[in-house]
Amino acid sequence: MKHVPVLIAGGGPVGMTLARTLASFGVRCLLVERQPSTTRHPKMDITNGRSMELFRRLGLVDKLRAVAVPEENNFDVAWITTLTDRELHRFRYPSVVEKRAEIRARNDGTQPREPAMRVSQVMIEPVLRDAILDDPLVDARWGVAFEDFVPDATGVTCILRVVETGATETVRCDYLAGCDGGSSIVRDKLGIGLGGKANVAHRYMVHFRSDARDILQAFGIAWHYQSAMGTLIAQDDKETWTLQMRMPTEGNTDPNAVLDAWVGRGDFARKILVANPWFTNLLLADQYSQGRVFLAGDSAHQYIPTGGYGMNTGIGDAVDLGWKLAAAVKGYAGQGLLESYGRERRPVGNRNRLASERHTDVRLKIAELYKNERDPEALARGIAALGNAENESWGIEFGYRYDGVEPNSVVYEPTTAPGARLPSVFLRDGSALYDRLGRWFTLLRFGDADPSPLIEAAPVPVEMVIVDDPSIAPIYEAKLVLVRPDTHVAWRGDRCDDGAAVWRKVLG
């Protein structure tokens, strides 16, 4: 019987990110995906700044940006009547180039290490696939279905099936990760329920190709053009677009007719790639793990797309789970650390579910404005007043913490409280502090604090970074800051009297 330390059920972005994370720590894994190839469905259209920080740690940022929207293009969200009539209000957001300049200029810990990225999941998945196929520590198989499993005290026995031939294989793993989506077999077999709201809205999606930018970006480049009827997403600002809208009440789901009605005209060339109805959910798994089996991504949480929290939350799941599984496989930590995965990530999943619902409520209020307000100027003012928090919730993206403290959802407030994301700054020599962090743990030393109790007692690899810039030190609030592999703070203090006690707590 084949044996692997970790088996990953599901080869979407979350599963592939988990595989890449495990490999980065030197841990072998097997990933299986029942579909024969990466997705044809767009699914999401932004990778937020926090996910990009994590992808940078995994060495993937440059390859991902190479398939994304040009870095000079904005992230604007424009509300319109129709593309043939008028633009009502535009929420303006900087391009990647402009955001990088802002990050450099505001070196106060409030900024991300990486700007967000506009890109379709259709483009992300092949980059992630190529990265893990090239890795000798990852055995990645498409067209292989995860069928069943039996957990026990020392591991999990799994049944796999080759979709094309029906041939089955039994594989033994130490840990199983269910990254197998909203209809998760892993979650179902564990008997873990979903709480929240199912089938919140019936929606319709048209994914198409057209070079009629004079029509589809009639008011200039914008990431989203939004109206009472739905949202047109510019996937590449060139020729690929996705229209997301509520299911037409008259029941006409001919994609060309739907597209013509939204645009306001039909005399432009297009090729329909995918068109289908679907339901949105606001659901959260009752628990994220059971014994040696874990859930991540859509198997653990499902959201309405507003805010872009679905895949981005899943990337955070994958990195948190990945380093903890690696620590367990390497013998650095025990079950206590693995049990912390659900305690840390489930509150984040719930907070993001509630935020997605709040953003959707704003969309519904704007739809009411369209229905009741006949004066375009008054409609524009109403939209501006309701705001666009779904694309401005920096506290949701960067401020989430693992210490039970609820952050401000909109404003990110840098802190090194244990459990918080480490603030990002550039050092005096121009290098980024994030780029100086080690693969496993990193101890930041400010001033004359003695690091030896932590270094000498460390049961895991730990690197020390000395920060001798007094203008930066106050941001970090302590002379010693211990940073986890996922760039969250593990511990801080001006001195350490018992390094072994710190490590016992940090590693569960």
PDB file of N, CA, C and O in Angstrom, residues 9 14 177-188 190 192-196 281-289 293-303 309-310 313-318 321 341-342 344-353:
ATOM      1  N   ALA A   9      -7.291  15.967  -0.883  1.00  0.00           N
ATOM      2  CA  ALA A   9      -8.433  15.707  -1.753  1.00  0.00           C
ATOM      3  C   ALA A   9      -8.901  17.033  -2.338  1.00  0.00           C
ATOM      4  O   ALA A   9      -9.399  17.890  -1.613  1.00  0.00           O
ATOM      5  N   VAL A  14      -6.914  26.132  -3.390  1.00  0.00           N
ATOM      6  CA  VAL A  14      -6.605  25.855  -1.985  1.00  0.00           C
ATOM      7  C   VAL A  14      -5.786  24.579  -1.855  1.00  0.00           C
ATOM      8  O   VAL A  14      -4.763  24.535  -1.164  1.00  0.00           O
ATOM      9  N   ALA A 177      -6.357  16.079   4.075  1.00  0.00           N
ATOM     10  CA  ALA A 177      -6.892  17.439   3.963  1.00  0.00           C
ATOM     11  C   ALA A 177      -7.996  17.454   2.915  1.00  0.00           C
ATOM     12  O   ALA A 177      -7.756  17.159   1.739  1.00  0.00           O
ATOM     13  N   GLY A 178      -9.194  17.793   3.356  1.00  0.00           N
ATOM     14  CA  GLY A 178     -10.329  17.885   2.444  1.00  0.00           C
ATOM     15  C   GLY A 178     -10.434  19.275   1.852  1.00  0.00           C
ATOM     16  O   GLY A 178     -10.993  20.186   2.473  1.00  0.00           O
ATOM     17  N   CYS A 179      -9.896  19.450   0.669  1.00  0.00           N
ATOM     18  CA  CYS A 179      -9.984  20.716  -0.082  1.00  0.00           C
ATOM     19  C   CYS A 179     -10.884  20.485  -1.289  1.00  0.00           C
ATOM     20  O   CYS A 179     -10.609  20.971  -2.395  1.00  0.00           O
ATOM     21  N   ASP A 180     -11.945  19.718  -1.080  1.00  0.00           N
ATOM     22  CA  ASP A 180     -12.767  19.210  -2.180  1.00  0.00           C
ATOM     23  C   ASP A 180     -14.076  19.953  -2.354  1.00  0.00           C
ATOM     24  O   ASP A 180     -15.074  19.394  -2.823  1.00  0.00           O
ATOM     25  N   GLY A 181     -14.088  21.236  -2.033  1.00  0.00           N
ATOM     26  CA  GLY A 181     -15.171  22.107  -2.449  1.00  0.00           C
ATOM     27  C   GLY A 181     -16.447  22.037  -1.634  1.00  0.00           C
ATOM     28  O   GLY A 181     -16.541  21.350  -0.610  1.00  0.00           O
ATOM     29  N   GLY A 182     -17.451  22.762  -2.114  1.00  0.00           N
ATOM     30  CA  GLY A 182     -18.701  22.924  -1.380  1.00  0.00           C
ATOM     31  C   GLY A 182     -19.448  21.623  -1.162  1.00  0.00           C
ATOM     32  O   GLY A 182     -20.149  21.468  -0.157  1.00  0.00           O
ATOM     33  N   SER A 183     -19.330  20.678  -2.090  1.00  0.00           N
ATOM     34  CA  SER A 183     -20.003  19.379  -1.937  1.00  0.00           C
ATOM     35  C   SER A 183     -19.022  18.340  -1.410  1.00  0.00           C
ATOM     36  O   SER A 183     -19.048  17.186  -1.817  1.00  0.00           O
ATOM     37  N   SER A 184     -18.181  18.740  -0.504  1.00  0.00           N
ATOM     38  CA  SER A 184     -17.064  17.944   0.013  1.00  0.00           C
ATOM     39  C   SER A 184     -17.451  16.535   0.455  1.00  0.00           C
ATOM     40  O   SER A 184     -18.303  16.340   1.323  1.00  0.00           O
ATOM     41  N   ILE A 185     -16.794  15.555  -0.142  1.00  0.00           N
ATOM     42  CA  ILE A 185     -16.944  14.169   0.305  1.00  0.00           C
ATOM     43  C   ILE A 185     -16.335  14.002   1.688  1.00  0.00           C
ATOM     44  O   ILE A 185     -16.884  13.300   2.550  1.00  0.00           O
ATOM     45  N   VAL A 186     -15.200  14.654   1.912  1.00  0.00           N
ATOM     46  CA  VAL A 186     -14.515  14.525   3.196  1.00  0.00           C
ATOM     47  C   VAL A 186     -15.405  15.037   4.330  1.00  0.00           C
ATOM     48  O   VAL A 186     -15.591  14.362   5.348  1.00  0.00           O
ATOM     49  N   ARG A 187     -15.964  16.225   4.150  1.00  0.00           N
ATOM     50  CA  ARG A 187     -16.843  16.787   5.190  1.00  0.00           C
ATOM     51  C   ARG A 187     -18.065  15.894   5.412  1.00  0.00           C
ATOM     52  O   ARG A 187     -18.482  15.645   6.544  1.00  0.00           O
ATOM     53  N   ASP A 188     -18.642  15.421   4.309  1.00  0.00           N
ATOM     54  CA  ASP A 188     -19.845  14.595   4.401  1.00  0.00           C
ATOM     55  C   ASP A 188     -19.561  13.286   5.149  1.00  0.00           C
ATOM     56  O   ASP A 188     -20.337  12.873   6.018  1.00  0.00           O
ATOM     57  N   LEU A 190     -17.288  12.722   7.339  1.00  0.00           N
ATOM     58  CA  LEU A 190     -17.033  12.998   8.754  1.00  0.00           C
ATOM     59  C   LEU A 190     -18.312  13.319   9.507  1.00  0.00           C
ATOM     60  O   LEU A 190     -18.331  13.330  10.744  1.00  0.00           O
ATOM     61  N   ILE A 192     -19.780  16.267   9.436  1.00  0.00           N
ATOM     62  CA  ILE A 192     -19.696  17.662   9.893  1.00  0.00           C
ATOM     63  C   ILE A 192     -20.753  18.483   9.172  1.00  0.00           C
ATOM     64  O   ILE A 192     -20.812  18.499   7.938  1.00  0.00           O
ATOM     65  N   GLY A 193     -21.588  19.164   9.920  1.00  0.00           N
ATOM     66  CA  GLY A 193     -22.660  19.954   9.333  1.00  0.00           C
ATOM     67  C   GLY A 193     -22.209  21.332   8.905  1.00  0.00           C
ATOM     68  O   GLY A 193     -21.105  21.782   9.221  1.00  0.00           O
ATOM     69  N   LEU A 194     -23.089  22.017   8.176  1.00  0.00           N
ATOM     70  CA  LEU A 194     -22.872  23.392   7.734  1.00  0.00           C
ATOM     71  C   LEU A 194     -23.927  24.279   8.359  1.00  0.00           C
ATOM     72  O   LEU A 194     -25.127  23.984   8.278  1.00  0.00           O
ATOM     73  N   GLY A 195     -23.494  25.384   8.980  1.00  0.00           N
ATOM     74  CA  GLY A 195     -24.431  26.342   9.532  1.00  0.00           C
ATOM     75  C   GLY A 195     -24.472  27.600   8.696  1.00  0.00           C
ATOM     76  O   GLY A 195     -23.506  27.934   8.010  1.00  0.00           O
ATOM     77  N   GLY A 196     -25.598  28.306   8.730  1.00  0.00           N
ATOM     78  CA  GLY A 196     -25.715  29.538   7.963  1.00  0.00           C
ATOM     79  C   GLY A 196     -26.901  29.496   7.018  1.00  0.00           C
ATOM     80  O   GLY A 196     -27.928  28.878   7.327  1.00  0.00           O
ATOM     81  N   ASN A 281     -24.251  30.826  -1.408  1.00  0.00           N
ATOM     82  CA  ASN A 281     -24.441  30.340  -0.052  1.00  0.00           C
ATOM     83  C   ASN A 281     -23.673  31.197   0.941  1.00  0.00           C
ATOM     84  O   ASN A 281     -22.677  31.841   0.588  1.00  0.00           O
ATOM     85  N   LEU A 282     -24.123  31.187   2.169  1.00  0.00           N
ATOM     86  CA  LEU A 282     -23.395  31.780   3.286  1.00  0.00           C
ATOM     87  C   LEU A 282     -23.322  30.709   4.367  1.00  0.00           C
ATOM     88  O   LEU A 282     -24.138  30.654   5.287  1.00  0.00           O
ATOM     89  N   LEU A 283     -22.334  29.825   4.243  1.00  0.00           N
ATOM     90  CA  LEU A 283     -22.274  28.625   5.061  1.00  0.00           C
ATOM     91  C   LEU A 283     -20.904  28.470   5.720  1.00  0.00           C
ATOM     92  O   LEU A 283     -19.882  28.876   5.162  1.00  0.00           O
ATOM     93  N   LEU A 284     -20.903  27.858   6.897  1.00  0.00           N
ATOM     94  CA  LEU A 284     -19.672  27.620   7.643  1.00  0.00           C
ATOM     95  C   LEU A 284     -19.746  26.244   8.284  1.00  0.00           C
ATOM     96  O   LEU A 284     -20.761  25.888   8.903  1.00  0.00           O
ATOM     97  N   ALA A 285     -18.679  25.464   8.142  1.00  0.00           N
ATOM     98  CA  ALA A 285     -18.632  24.143   8.745  1.00  0.00           C
ATOM     99  C   ALA A 285     -18.661  24.251  10.267  1.00  0.00           C
ATOM    100  O   ALA A 285     -18.060  25.161  10.855  1.00  0.00           O
ATOM    101  N   ASP A 286     -19.337  23.318  10.893  1.00  0.00           N
ATOM    102  CA  ASP A 286     -19.449  23.320  12.352  1.00  0.00           C
ATOM    103  C   ASP A 286     -18.096  23.114  13.023  1.00  0.00           C
ATOM    104  O   ASP A 286     -17.875  23.557  14.160  1.00  0.00           O
ATOM    105  N   GLN A 287     -17.204  22.419  12.361  1.00  0.00           N
ATOM    106  CA  GLN A 287     -15.840  22.272  12.850  1.00  0.00           C
ATOM    107  C   GLN A 287     -14.925  22.089  11.643  1.00  0.00           C
ATOM    108  O   GLN A 287     -15.372  21.707  10.563  1.00  0.00           O
ATOM    109  N   TYR A 288     -13.639  22.381  11.825  1.00  0.00           N
ATOM    110  CA  TYR A 288     -12.689  22.357  10.714  1.00  0.00           C
ATOM    111  C   TYR A 288     -11.822  21.105  10.704  1.00  0.00           C
ATOM    112  O   TYR A 288     -11.033  20.903   9.773  1.00  0.00           O
ATOM    113  N   SER A 289     -11.935  20.266  11.726  1.00  0.00           N
ATOM    114  CA  SER A 289     -11.124  19.050  11.742  1.00  0.00           C
ATOM    115  C   SER A 289     -11.760  18.013  12.636  1.00  0.00           C
ATOM    116  O   SER A 289     -12.620  18.323  13.481  1.00  0.00           O
ATOM    117  N   VAL A 293      -8.041  14.395  10.199  1.00  0.00           N
ATOM    118  CA  VAL A 293      -8.675  14.862   8.962  1.00  0.00           C
ATOM    119  C   VAL A 293      -9.065  16.325   9.119  1.00  0.00           C
ATOM    120  O   VAL A 293      -9.638  16.718  10.141  1.00  0.00           O
ATOM    121  N   PHE A 294      -8.778  17.123   8.074  1.00  0.00           N
ATOM    122  CA  PHE A 294      -8.967  18.572   8.144  1.00  0.00           C
ATOM    123  C   PHE A 294      -9.734  19.070   6.918  1.00  0.00           C
ATOM    124  O   PHE A 294      -9.684  18.471   5.843  1.00  0.00           O
ATOM    125  N   LEU A 295     -10.445  20.184   7.099  1.00  0.00           N
ATOM    126  CA  LEU A 295     -11.153  20.848   6.004  1.00  0.00           C
ATOM    127  C   LEU A 295     -10.514  22.198   5.725  1.00  0.00           C
ATOM    128  O   LEU A 295     -10.077  22.883   6.647  1.00  0.00           O
ATOM    129  N   ALA A 296     -10.491  22.586   4.447  1.00  0.00           N
ATOM    130  CA  ALA A 296      -9.963  23.898   4.073  1.00  0.00           C
ATOM    131  C   ALA A 296     -10.675  24.382   2.815  1.00  0.00           C
ATOM    132  O   ALA A 296     -11.113  23.592   1.988  1.00  0.00           O
ATOM    133  N   GLY A 297     -10.777  25.699   2.673  1.00  0.00           N
ATOM    134  CA  GLY A 297     -11.417  26.267   1.489  1.00  0.00           C
ATOM    135  C   GLY A 297     -12.921  26.089   1.514  1.00  0.00           C
ATOM    136  O   GLY A 297     -13.563  26.125   2.576  1.00  0.00           O
ATOM    137  N   ASP A 298     -13.519  25.872   0.327  1.00  0.00           N
ATOM    138  CA  ASP A 298     -14.973  25.809   0.210  1.00  0.00           C
ATOM    139  C   ASP A 298     -15.589  24.633   0.969  1.00  0.00           C
ATOM    140  O   ASP A 298     -16.790  24.651   1.253  1.00  0.00           O
ATOM    141  N   SER A 299     -14.813  23.619   1.290  1.00  0.00           N
ATOM    142  CA  SER A 299     -15.372  22.530   2.104  1.00  0.00           C
ATOM    143  C   SER A 299     -15.679  23.011   3.519  1.00  0.00           C
ATOM    144  O   SER A 299     -16.521  22.436   4.206  1.00  0.00           O
ATOM    145  N   ALA A 300     -15.009  24.105   3.936  1.00  0.00           N
ATOM    146  CA  ALA A 300     -15.199  24.643   5.283  1.00  0.00           C
ATOM    147  C   ALA A 300     -16.067  25.888   5.308  1.00  0.00           C
ATOM    148  O   ALA A 300     -16.683  26.189   6.330  1.00  0.00           O
ATOM    149  N   HIS A 301     -16.120  26.638   4.208  1.00  0.00           N
ATOM    150  CA  HIS A 301     -16.878  27.896   4.180  1.00  0.00           C
ATOM    151  C   HIS A 301     -17.256  28.239   2.754  1.00  0.00           C
ATOM    152  O   HIS A 301     -16.509  28.011   1.816  1.00  0.00           O
ATOM    153  N   GLN A 302     -18.456  28.813   2.593  1.00  0.00           N
ATOM    154  CA  GLN A 302     -18.946  29.222   1.271  1.00  0.00           C
ATOM    155  C   GLN A 302     -19.598  30.590   1.399  1.00  0.00           C
ATOM    156  O   GLN A 302     -20.424  30.801   2.290  1.00  0.00           O
ATOM    157  N   TYR A 303     -19.209  31.500   0.501  1.00  0.00           N
ATOM    158  CA  TYR A 303     -19.653  32.889   0.602  1.00  0.00           C
ATOM    159  C   TYR A 303     -20.267  33.373  -0.711  1.00  0.00           C
ATOM    160  O   TYR A 303     -20.006  32.831  -1.784  1.00  0.00           O
ATOM    161  N   TYR A 309     -13.985  37.019  -0.796  1.00  0.00           N
ATOM    162  CA  TYR A 309     -13.406  36.339   0.353  1.00  0.00           C
ATOM    163  C   TYR A 309     -13.284  34.829   0.181  1.00  0.00           C
ATOM    164  O   TYR A 309     -12.619  34.181   0.991  1.00  0.00           O
ATOM    165  N   GLY A 310     -13.924  34.259  -0.812  1.00  0.00           N
ATOM    166  CA  GLY A 310     -13.941  32.804  -0.928  1.00  0.00           C
ATOM    167  C   GLY A 310     -12.559  32.194  -1.066  1.00  0.00           C
ATOM    168  O   GLY A 310     -12.028  31.570  -0.142  1.00  0.00           O
ATOM    169  N   THR A 313      -9.844  33.531   1.522  1.00  0.00           N
ATOM    170  CA  THR A 313      -9.908  32.907   2.840  1.00  0.00           C
ATOM    171  C   THR A 313      -9.310  31.508   2.784  1.00  0.00           C
ATOM    172  O   THR A 313      -8.603  31.077   3.701  1.00  0.00           O
ATOM    173  N   GLY A 314      -9.573  30.800   1.696  1.00  0.00           N
ATOM    174  CA  GLY A 314      -9.032  29.455   1.532  1.00  0.00           C
ATOM    175  C   GLY A 314      -7.520  29.425   1.445  1.00  0.00           C
ATOM    176  O   GLY A 314      -6.880  28.478   1.934  1.00  0.00           O
ATOM    177  N   ILE A 315      -6.910  30.450   0.836  1.00  0.00           N
ATOM    178  CA  ILE A 315      -5.446  30.515   0.772  1.00  0.00           C
ATOM    179  C   ILE A 315      -4.876  30.642   2.188  1.00  0.00           C
ATOM    180  O   ILE A 315      -3.884  29.998   2.538  1.00  0.00           O
ATOM    181  N   GLY A 316      -5.530  31.464   3.022  1.00  0.00           N
ATOM    182  CA  GLY A 316      -5.113  31.569   4.418  1.00  0.00           C
ATOM    183  C   GLY A 316      -5.249  30.245   5.151  1.00  0.00           C
ATOM    184  O   GLY A 316      -4.389  29.862   5.951  1.00  0.00           O
ATOM    185  N   ASP A 317      -6.350  29.507   4.881  1.00  0.00           N
ATOM    186  CA  ASP A 317      -6.518  28.176   5.467  1.00  0.00           C
ATOM    187  C   ASP A 317      -5.337  27.279   5.097  1.00  0.00           C
ATOM    188  O   ASP A 317      -4.761  26.593   5.948  1.00  0.00           O
ATOM    189  N   ALA A 318      -5.006  27.260   3.798  1.00  0.00           N
ATOM    190  CA  ALA A 318      -3.992  26.338   3.296  1.00  0.00           C
ATOM    191  C   ALA A 318      -2.630  26.589   3.919  1.00  0.00           C
ATOM    192  O   ALA A 318      -1.909  25.649   4.270  1.00  0.00           O
ATOM    193  N   LEU A 321      -2.784  25.652   7.781  1.00  0.00           N
ATOM    194  CA  LEU A 321      -2.786  24.194   7.922  1.00  0.00           C
ATOM    195  C   LEU A 321      -1.474  23.595   7.440  1.00  0.00           C
ATOM    196  O   LEU A 321      -0.947  22.651   8.055  1.00  0.00           O
ATOM    197  N   TYR A 341      -5.549  24.726  14.499  1.00  0.00           N
ATOM    198  CA  TYR A 341      -5.972  25.132  13.151  1.00  0.00           C
ATOM    199  C   TYR A 341      -7.429  25.574  13.143  1.00  0.00           C
ATOM    200  O   TYR A 341      -7.768  26.671  12.674  1.00  0.00           O
ATOM    201  N   GLY A 342      -8.320  24.762  13.660  1.00  0.00           N
ATOM    202  CA  GLY A 342      -9.737  25.120  13.680  1.00  0.00           C
ATOM    203  C   GLY A 342     -10.025  26.296  14.592  1.00  0.00           C
ATOM    204  O   GLY A 342     -10.856  27.155  14.269  1.00  0.00           O
ATOM    205  N   GLU A 344      -8.138  28.764  15.176  1.00  0.00           N
ATOM    206  CA  GLU A 344      -7.684  29.997  14.529  1.00  0.00           C
ATOM    207  C   GLU A 344      -8.504  30.340  13.289  1.00  0.00           C
ATOM    208  O   GLU A 344      -8.925  31.487  13.110  1.00  0.00           O
ATOM    209  N   ARG A 345      -8.710  29.369  12.434  1.00  0.00           N
ATOM    210  CA  ARG A 345      -9.274  29.673  11.122  1.00  0.00           C
ATOM    211  C   ARG A 345     -10.803  29.747  11.099  1.00  0.00           C
ATOM    212  O   ARG A 345     -11.364  30.483  10.286  1.00  0.00           O
ATOM    213  N   ARG A 346     -11.488  28.996  11.965  1.00  0.00           N
ATOM    214  CA  ARG A 346     -12.954  29.036  11.901  1.00  0.00           C
ATOM    215  C   ARG A 346     -13.517  30.415  12.255  1.00  0.00           C
ATOM    216  O   ARG A 346     -14.436  30.895  11.574  1.00  0.00           O
ATOM    217  N   PRO A 347     -13.011  31.121  13.295  1.00  0.00           N
ATOM    218  CA  PRO A 347     -13.511  32.481  13.532  1.00  0.00           C
ATOM    219  C   PRO A 347     -13.260  33.411  12.347  1.00  0.00           C
ATOM    220  O   PRO A 347     -14.090  34.286  12.061  1.00  0.00           O
ATOM    221  N   VAL A 348     -12.133  33.244  11.652  1.00  0.00           N
ATOM    222  CA  VAL A 348     -11.880  34.043  10.451  1.00  0.00           C
ATOM    223  C   VAL A 348     -12.917  33.713   9.381  1.00  0.00           C
ATOM    224  O   VAL A 348     -13.470  34.598   8.726  1.00  0.00           O
ATOM    225  N   GLY A 349     -13.199  32.418   9.223  1.00  0.00           N
ATOM    226  CA  GLY A 349     -14.200  32.012   8.246  1.00  0.00           C
ATOM    227  C   GLY A 349     -15.564  32.589   8.549  1.00  0.00           C
ATOM    228  O   GLY A 349     -16.292  33.019   7.646  1.00  0.00           O
ATOM    229  N   ASN A 350     -15.923  32.627   9.827  1.00  0.00           N
ATOM    230  CA  ASN A 350     -17.221  33.173  10.212  1.00  0.00           C
ATOM    231  C   ASN A 350     -17.266  34.686  10.012  1.00  0.00           C
ATOM    232  O   ASN A 350     -18.252  35.227   9.496  1.00  0.00           O
ATOM    233  N   ARG A 351     -16.193  35.385  10.398  1.00  0.00           N
ATOM    234  CA  ARG A 351     -16.157  36.837  10.223  1.00  0.00           C
ATOM    235  C   ARG A 351     -16.266  37.205   8.746  1.00  0.00           C
ATOM    236  O   ARG A 351     -16.984  38.144   8.369  1.00  0.00           O
ATOM    237  N   ASN A 352     -15.577  36.466   7.884  1.00  0.00           N
ATOM    238  CA  ASN A 352     -15.633  36.769   6.458  1.00  0.00           C
ATOM    239  C   ASN A 352     -16.989  36.442   5.860  1.00  0.00           C
ATOM    240  O   ASN A 352     -17.449  37.116   4.937  1.00  0.00           O
ATOM    241  N   ARG A 353     -17.651  35.419   6.400  1.00  0.00           N
ATOM    242  CA  ARG A 353     -19.021  35.110   5.962  1.00  0.00           C
ATOM    243  C   ARG A 353     -19.952  36.274   6.289  1.00  0.00           C
ATOM    244  O   ARG A 353     -20.758  36.716   5.451  1.00  0.00           O
TER     245      ARG A 353
END
